């Protein structure tokens, strides 16, 4: 369990609060809008109404005691930038800041952010890849080249074994798991045979995945 300071409770921040609650983390939520703070109270350990650009207010929170500080401010880049900078100056261990564009990311990184998240960009990428193919069920981008895909077992693989298909040697792709009836099977051997209705969790270069599965 981690202690997390979450600043900015718009739609993105609210979703983060709910997910962190499901994962049983301790969350201190901050926003200057009282209504937004009240909305997340069921999902957080504590919450305060305050301006994250106010140094005295941030200092009072003891930001250095949190494992992660997440700046989820969406519509006020100046506010996000100043908050990120103040957090680092006050001793925050890890600052994760939201950006909408690359130029924003550059400024945030220069001013104290350790990591950047692009919720709109990342969701757009996932949506484009997921719904432009009939075979991909899910997609996680690891970097500009590599990805993890949940993908339907190709028709011509059904009845054949992992060893017979040998996609690791042919395409440099690793099969991480086989999903059957909603359950992930992580024990995969060369003798494991593919069945109709299964899905694969594969890891590899996205170009190799495209070529292998004819996406």
C-alpha positions as a Markdown table, in Angstrom:
| # | Residue | x | y | z |
|---|---|---|---|---|
| 1 | Unk | 0.0 | 0.0 | 0.0 |
| 2 | Unk | 1.3 | 3.5 | -0.9 |
| 3 | Unk | 0.5 | 6.9 | 0.3 |
| 4 | Unk | -0.5 | 9.2 | -2.6 |
| 5 | Unk | -1.2 | 12.9 | -2.8 |
| 6 | Unk | -3.7 | 13.6 | -5.6 |
| 7 | Unk | -4.0 | 17.2 | -6.8 |
| 8 | Unk | -6.8 | 18.1 | -9.2 |
| 9 | Unk | -10.2 | 16.4 | -9.0 |
| 10 | Unk | -11.7 | 16.8 | -12.5 |
| 11 | Unk | -12.9 | 13.8 | -14.4 |
| 12 | Unk | -9.3 | 12.4 | -14.7 |
| 13 | Unk | -8.5 | 13.0 | -11.1 |
| 14 | Unk | -11.8 | 11.5 | -10.0 |
| 15 | Unk | -11.2 | 8.3 | -11.9 |
| 16 | Unk | -7.7 | 8.0 | -10.4 |
| 17 | Unk | -9.2 | 8.4 | -6.9 |
| 18 | Unk | -11.7 | 5.6 | -7.5 |
| 19 | Unk | -9.1 | 3.3 | -8.9 |
| 20 | Unk | -6.6 | 3.9 | -6.1 |
| 21 | Unk | -9.5 | 3.2 | -3.7 |
| 22 | Unk | -10.0 | -0.1 | -5.4 |
| 23 | Unk | -6.3 | -0.9 | -5.0 |
| 24 | Unk | -6.4 | 0.0 | -1.3 |
| 25 | Unk | -4.0 | 2.8 | -1.3 |
| 26 | Unk | -4.0 | 5.8 | 1.1 |
| 27 | Unk | -5.0 | 8.9 | -0.8 |
| 28 | Unk | -5.0 | 12.6 | 0.2 |
| 29 | Unk | -7.1 | 14.5 | -2.4 |
| 30 | Unk | -6.8 | 18.2 | -3.1 |
| 31 | Unk | -8.8 | 20.7 | -5.1 |
| 32 | Unk | -9.9 | 24.3 | -4.7 |
| 33 | Unk | -13.4 | 23.4 | -5.7 |
| 34 | Unk | -15.4 | 22.3 | -2.6 |
| 35 | Unk | -18.0 | 20.4 | -4.7 |
| 36 | Unk | -15.3 | 18.3 | -6.4 |
| 37 | Unk | -13.7 | 17.5 | -3.0 |
| 38 | Unk | -17.0 | 16.3 | -1.6 |
| 39 | Unk | -17.6 | 14.0 | -4.6 |
| 40 | Unk | -14.4 | 12.0 | -4.0 |
| 41 | Unk | -14.8 | 11.7 | -0.2 |
| 42 | Unk | -16.1 | 8.1 | -0.4 |
| 43 | Unk | -13.0 | 7.0 | -2.3 |
| 44 | Unk | -10.1 | 8.7 | -0.4 |
| 45 | Unk | -8.5 | 8.6 | 3.0 |
| 46 | Unk | -8.6 | 12.3 | 3.4 |
| 47 | Unk | -9.3 | 15.4 | 1.4 |
| 48 | Unk | -8.8 | 19.2 | 1.7 |
| 49 | Unk | -10.0 | 22.3 | -0.1 |
| 50 | Unk | -7.0 | 24.4 | -1.1 |
| 51 | Unk | -5.0 | 26.1 | -3.8 |
| 52 | Unk | -2.0 | 23.9 | -4.8 |
| 53 | Unk | -0.2 | 27.0 | -6.0 |
| 54 | Unk | -0.1 | 28.3 | -2.5 |
| 55 | Unk | 3.3 | 27.3 | -1.1 |
| 56 | Unk | 2.2 | 27.5 | 2.6 |
| 57 | Unk | -0.8 | 25.2 | 1.9 |
| 58 | Unk | 1.3 | 22.6 | 0.1 |
| 59 | Unk | 4.0 | 22.8 | 2.9 |
| 60 | Unk | 1.3 | 22.1 | 5.5 |
| 61 | Unk | 0.5 | 18.8 | 3.7 |
| 62 | Unk | 4.0 | 17.4 | 4.3 |
| 63 | Unk | 4.5 | 16.5 | 0.6 |
| 64 | Unk | 7.8 | 14.7 | 1.3 |
| 65 | Unk | 5.9 | 12.0 | 3.3 |
| 66 | Unk | 4.0 | 10.8 | 0.3 |
| 67 | Unk | 5.3 | 8.0 | -1.9 |
| 68 | Unk | 3.8 | 9.6 | -5.0 |
| 69 | Unk | 2.3 | 13.0 | -5.8 |
| 70 | Unk | 0.0 | 13.1 | -8.8 |
| 71 | Unk | -0.8 | 16.4 | -10.5 |
| 72 | Unk | -4.0 | 15.7 | -12.4 |
| 73 | Unk | -4.9 | 19.4 | -13.1 |
| 74 | Unk | -6.3 | 19.5 | -16.7 |
| 75 | Unk | -7.6 | 22.9 | -17.7 |
| 76 | Unk | -5.0 | 25.2 | -16.1 |
| 77 | Unk | -1.5 | 24.4 | -17.4 |
| 78 | Unk | 0.1 | 27.3 | -15.5 |
| 79 | Unk | -1.4 | 25.9 | -12.3 |
| 80 | Unk | -0.1 | 22.4 | -13.1 |
| 81 | Unk | 3.4 | 23.8 | -13.9 |
| 82 | Unk | 3.6 | 25.8 | -10.7 |
| 83 | Unk | 2.2 | 23.0 | -8.6 |
| 84 | Unk | 4.7 | 20.5 | -10.1 |
| 85 | Unk | 7.6 | 22.9 | -9.4 |
| 86 | Unk | 6.5 | 23.6 | -5.8 |
| 87 | Unk | 6.1 | 19.9 | -5.0 |
| 88 | Unk | 9.7 | 19.2 | -6.0 |
| 89 | Unk | 11.0 | 22.2 | -4.1 |
| 90 | Unk | 9.2 | 21.0 | -1.0 |
| 91 | Unk | 10.8 | 17.6 | -1.2 |
| 92 | Unk | 8.3 | 15.4 | -3.0 |
| 93 | Unk | 9.8 | 11.9 | -3.8 |
| 94 | Unk | 8.0 | 11.3 | -7.0 |
| 95 | Unk | 5.9 | 13.8 | -9.0 |
| 96 | Unk | 3.7 | 12.5 | -11.8 |
| 97 | Unk | 2.1 | 15.3 | -13.9 |
| 98 | Unk | -0.6 | 15.3 | -16.6 |
| 99 | Unk | 0.2 | 16.8 | -20.0 |
| 100 | Unk | -2.0 | 17.3 | -23.1 |
| 101 | Unk | 0.9 | 18.0 | -25.5 |
| 102 | Unk | 4.6 | 17.3 | -25.9 |
| 103 | Unk | 5.5 | 21.0 | -25.3 |
| 104 | Unk | 3.7 | 20.9 | -22.0 |
| 105 | Unk | 5.6 | 17.7 | -21.0 |
| 106 | Unk | 8.9 | 19.4 | -21.7 |
| 107 | Unk | 8.1 | 22.3 | -19.4 |
| 108 | Unk | 6.8 | 20.0 | -16.7 |
| 109 | Unk | 9.9 | 17.7 | -16.8 |
| 110 | Unk | 12.2 | 20.8 | -16.6 |
| 111 | Unk | 10.3 | 22.0 | -13.6 |
| 112 | Unk | 10.2 | 19.0 | -11.4 |
| 113 | Unk | 8.0 | 16.3 | -12.9 |
| 114 | Unk | 9.6 | 12.8 | -12.7 |
| 115 | Unk | 7.0 | 11.2 | -15.0 |
| 116 | Unk | 4.4 | 12.5 | -17.5 |
| 117 | Unk | 1.0 | 11.0 | -18.3 |
| 118 | Unk | -1.0 | 11.8 | -21.5 |
| 119 | Unk | -4.5 | 10.6 | -20.7 |
| 120 | Unk | -6.1 | 11.9 | -24.0 |
| 121 | Unk | -3.2 | 10.9 | -26.2 |
| 122 | Unk | -2.9 | 7.4 | -24.6 |
| 123 | Unk | -6.6 | 6.8 | -24.8 |
| 124 | Unk | -6.7 | 8.0 | -28.4 |
| 125 | Unk | -3.9 | 5.5 | -29.4 |
| 126 | Unk | -5.7 | 2.7 | -27.6 |
| 127 | Unk | -9.0 | 3.5 | -29.3 |
| 128 | Unk | -7.5 | 3.8 | -32.8 |
| 129 | Unk | -5.7 | 0.4 | -32.5 |
| 130 | Unk | -8.4 | -1.4 | -30.7 |
| 131 | Unk | -11.2 | -0.5 | -33.1 |
| 132 | Unk | -9.4 | -0.5 | -36.3 |
| 133 | Unk | -8.8 | -4.2 | -36.1 |
| 134 | Unk | -11.3 | -7.1 | -35.7 |
| 135 | Unk | -8.7 | -9.2 | -33.8 |
| 136 | Unk | -7.3 | -7.0 | -31.1 |
| 137 | Unk | -9.2 | -7.0 | -27.8 |
| 138 | Unk | -6.8 | -4.9 | -25.7 |
| 139 | Unk | -3.6 | -3.0 | -26.2 |
| 140 | Unk | -0.9 | -1.6 | -23.8 |
| 141 | Unk | 1.8 | 0.6 | -25.3 |
| 142 | Unk | 5.1 | 0.1 | -23.5 |
| 143 | Unk | 7.1 | 2.7 | -25.5 |
| 144 | Unk | 7.3 | 3.9 | -29.1 |
| 145 | Unk | 8.2 | 0.4 | -30.4 |
| 146 | Unk | 6.9 | -2.3 | -28.0 |
| 147 | Unk | 3.4 | -3.2 | -26.9 |
| 148 | Unk | 1.4 | -5.9 | -25.2 |
| 149 | Unk | -1.7 | -7.0 | -27.1 |
| 150 | Unk | -4.6 | -9.2 | -26.2 |
| 151 | Unk | -5.4 | -10.8 | -29.6 |
| 152 | Unk | -7.7 | -13.5 | -31.0 |
| 153 | Unk | -6.0 | -16.8 | -31.9 |
| 154 | Unk | -5.7 | -16.9 | -35.7 |
| 155 | Unk | -7.9 | -19.4 | -37.4 |
| 156 | Unk | -5.0 | -21.2 | -39.0 |
| 157 | Unk | -3.3 | -21.8 | -35.6 |
| 158 | Unk | -6.3 | -23.7 | -34.1 |
| 159 | Unk | -5.3 | -27.3 | -33.3 |
| 160 | Unk | -1.6 | -26.5 | -33.6 |
| 161 | Unk | 0.9 | -26.3 | -30.7 |
| 162 | Unk | 3.0 | -23.4 | -29.5 |
| 163 | Unk | 6.1 | -25.3 | -30.6 |
| 164 | Unk | 4.7 | -25.9 | -34.1 |
| 165 | Unk | 3.8 | -22.2 | -34.6 |
| 166 | Unk | 7.1 | -21.0 | -33.0 |
| 167 | Unk | 6.3 | -17.3 | -33.3 |
| 168 | Unk | 9.1 | -16.4 | -31.0 |
| 169 | Unk | 11.7 | -17.6 | -33.5 |
| 170 | Unk | 9.8 | -16.5 | -36.6 |
| 171 | Unk | 8.6 | -13.0 | -35.4 |
| 172 | Unk | 10.4 | -12.4 | -32.1 |
| 173 | Unk | 7.1 | -12.2 | -30.2 |
| 174 | Unk | 6.6 | -13.8 | -26.8 |
| 175 | Unk | 3.3 | -15.4 | -25.7 |
| 176 | Unk | 2.8 | -14.3 | -22.1 |
| 177 | Unk | -0.6 | -16.0 | -21.5 |
| 178 | Unk | -3.5 | -17.7 | -23.1 |
| 179 | Unk | -7.0 | -16.5 | -22.1 |
| 180 | Unk | -9.7 | -19.2 | -22.0 |
| 181 | Unk | -13.3 | -18.3 | -20.9 |
| 182 | Unk | -12.1 | -15.1 | -19.2 |
| 183 | Unk | -9.3 | -16.8 | -17.2 |
| 184 | Unk | -5.6 | -16.3 | -17.9 |
| 185 | Unk | -3.4 | -19.4 | -18.2 |
| 186 | Unk | 0.3 | -18.5 | -17.6 |
| 187 | Unk | 1.7 | -22.0 | -17.9 |
| 188 | Unk | 2.6 | -22.3 | -21.5 |
| 189 | Unk | 4.8 | -25.1 | -23.0 |
| 190 | Unk | 5.8 | -26.0 | -26.5 |
| 191 | Unk | 3.1 | -28.7 | -26.4 |
| 192 | Unk | 0.3 | -26.2 | -25.5 |
| 193 | Unk | -2.3 | -26.3 | -28.3 |
| 194 | Unk | -4.4 | -23.4 | -29.4 |
| 195 | Unk | -8.2 | -23.8 | -29.3 |
| 196 | Unk | -11.1 | -21.9 | -30.9 |
| 197 | Unk | -12.4 | -19.0 | -28.8 |
| 198 | Unk | -9.0 | -18.3 | -27.1 |
| 199 | Unk | -7.1 | -15.1 | -26.9 |
| 200 | Unk | -3.4 | -14.6 | -26.5 |
| 201 | Unk | -1.5 | -12.0 | -24.5 |
| 202 | Unk | 1.6 | -11.3 | -26.6 |
| 203 | Unk | 4.6 | -9.0 | -26.1 |
| 204 | Unk | 6.7 | -7.7 | -28.9 |
| 205 | Unk | 7.6 | -4.9 | -31.3 |
| 206 | Unk | 4.4 | -3.5 | -32.7 |
| 207 | Unk | 5.5 | -3.9 | -36.3 |
| 208 | Unk | 6.3 | -7.6 | -35.7 |
| 209 | Unk | 2.8 | -8.0 | -34.1 |
| 210 | Unk | 1.2 | -6.4 | -37.1 |
| 211 | Unk | 3.1 | -8.7 | -39.5 |
| 212 | Unk | 2.5 | -11.8 | -37.5 |
| 213 | Unk | -1.2 | -11.3 | -37.0 |
| 214 | Unk | -1.9 | -9.5 | -40.4 |
| 215 | Unk | -3.2 | -6.4 | -38.7 |
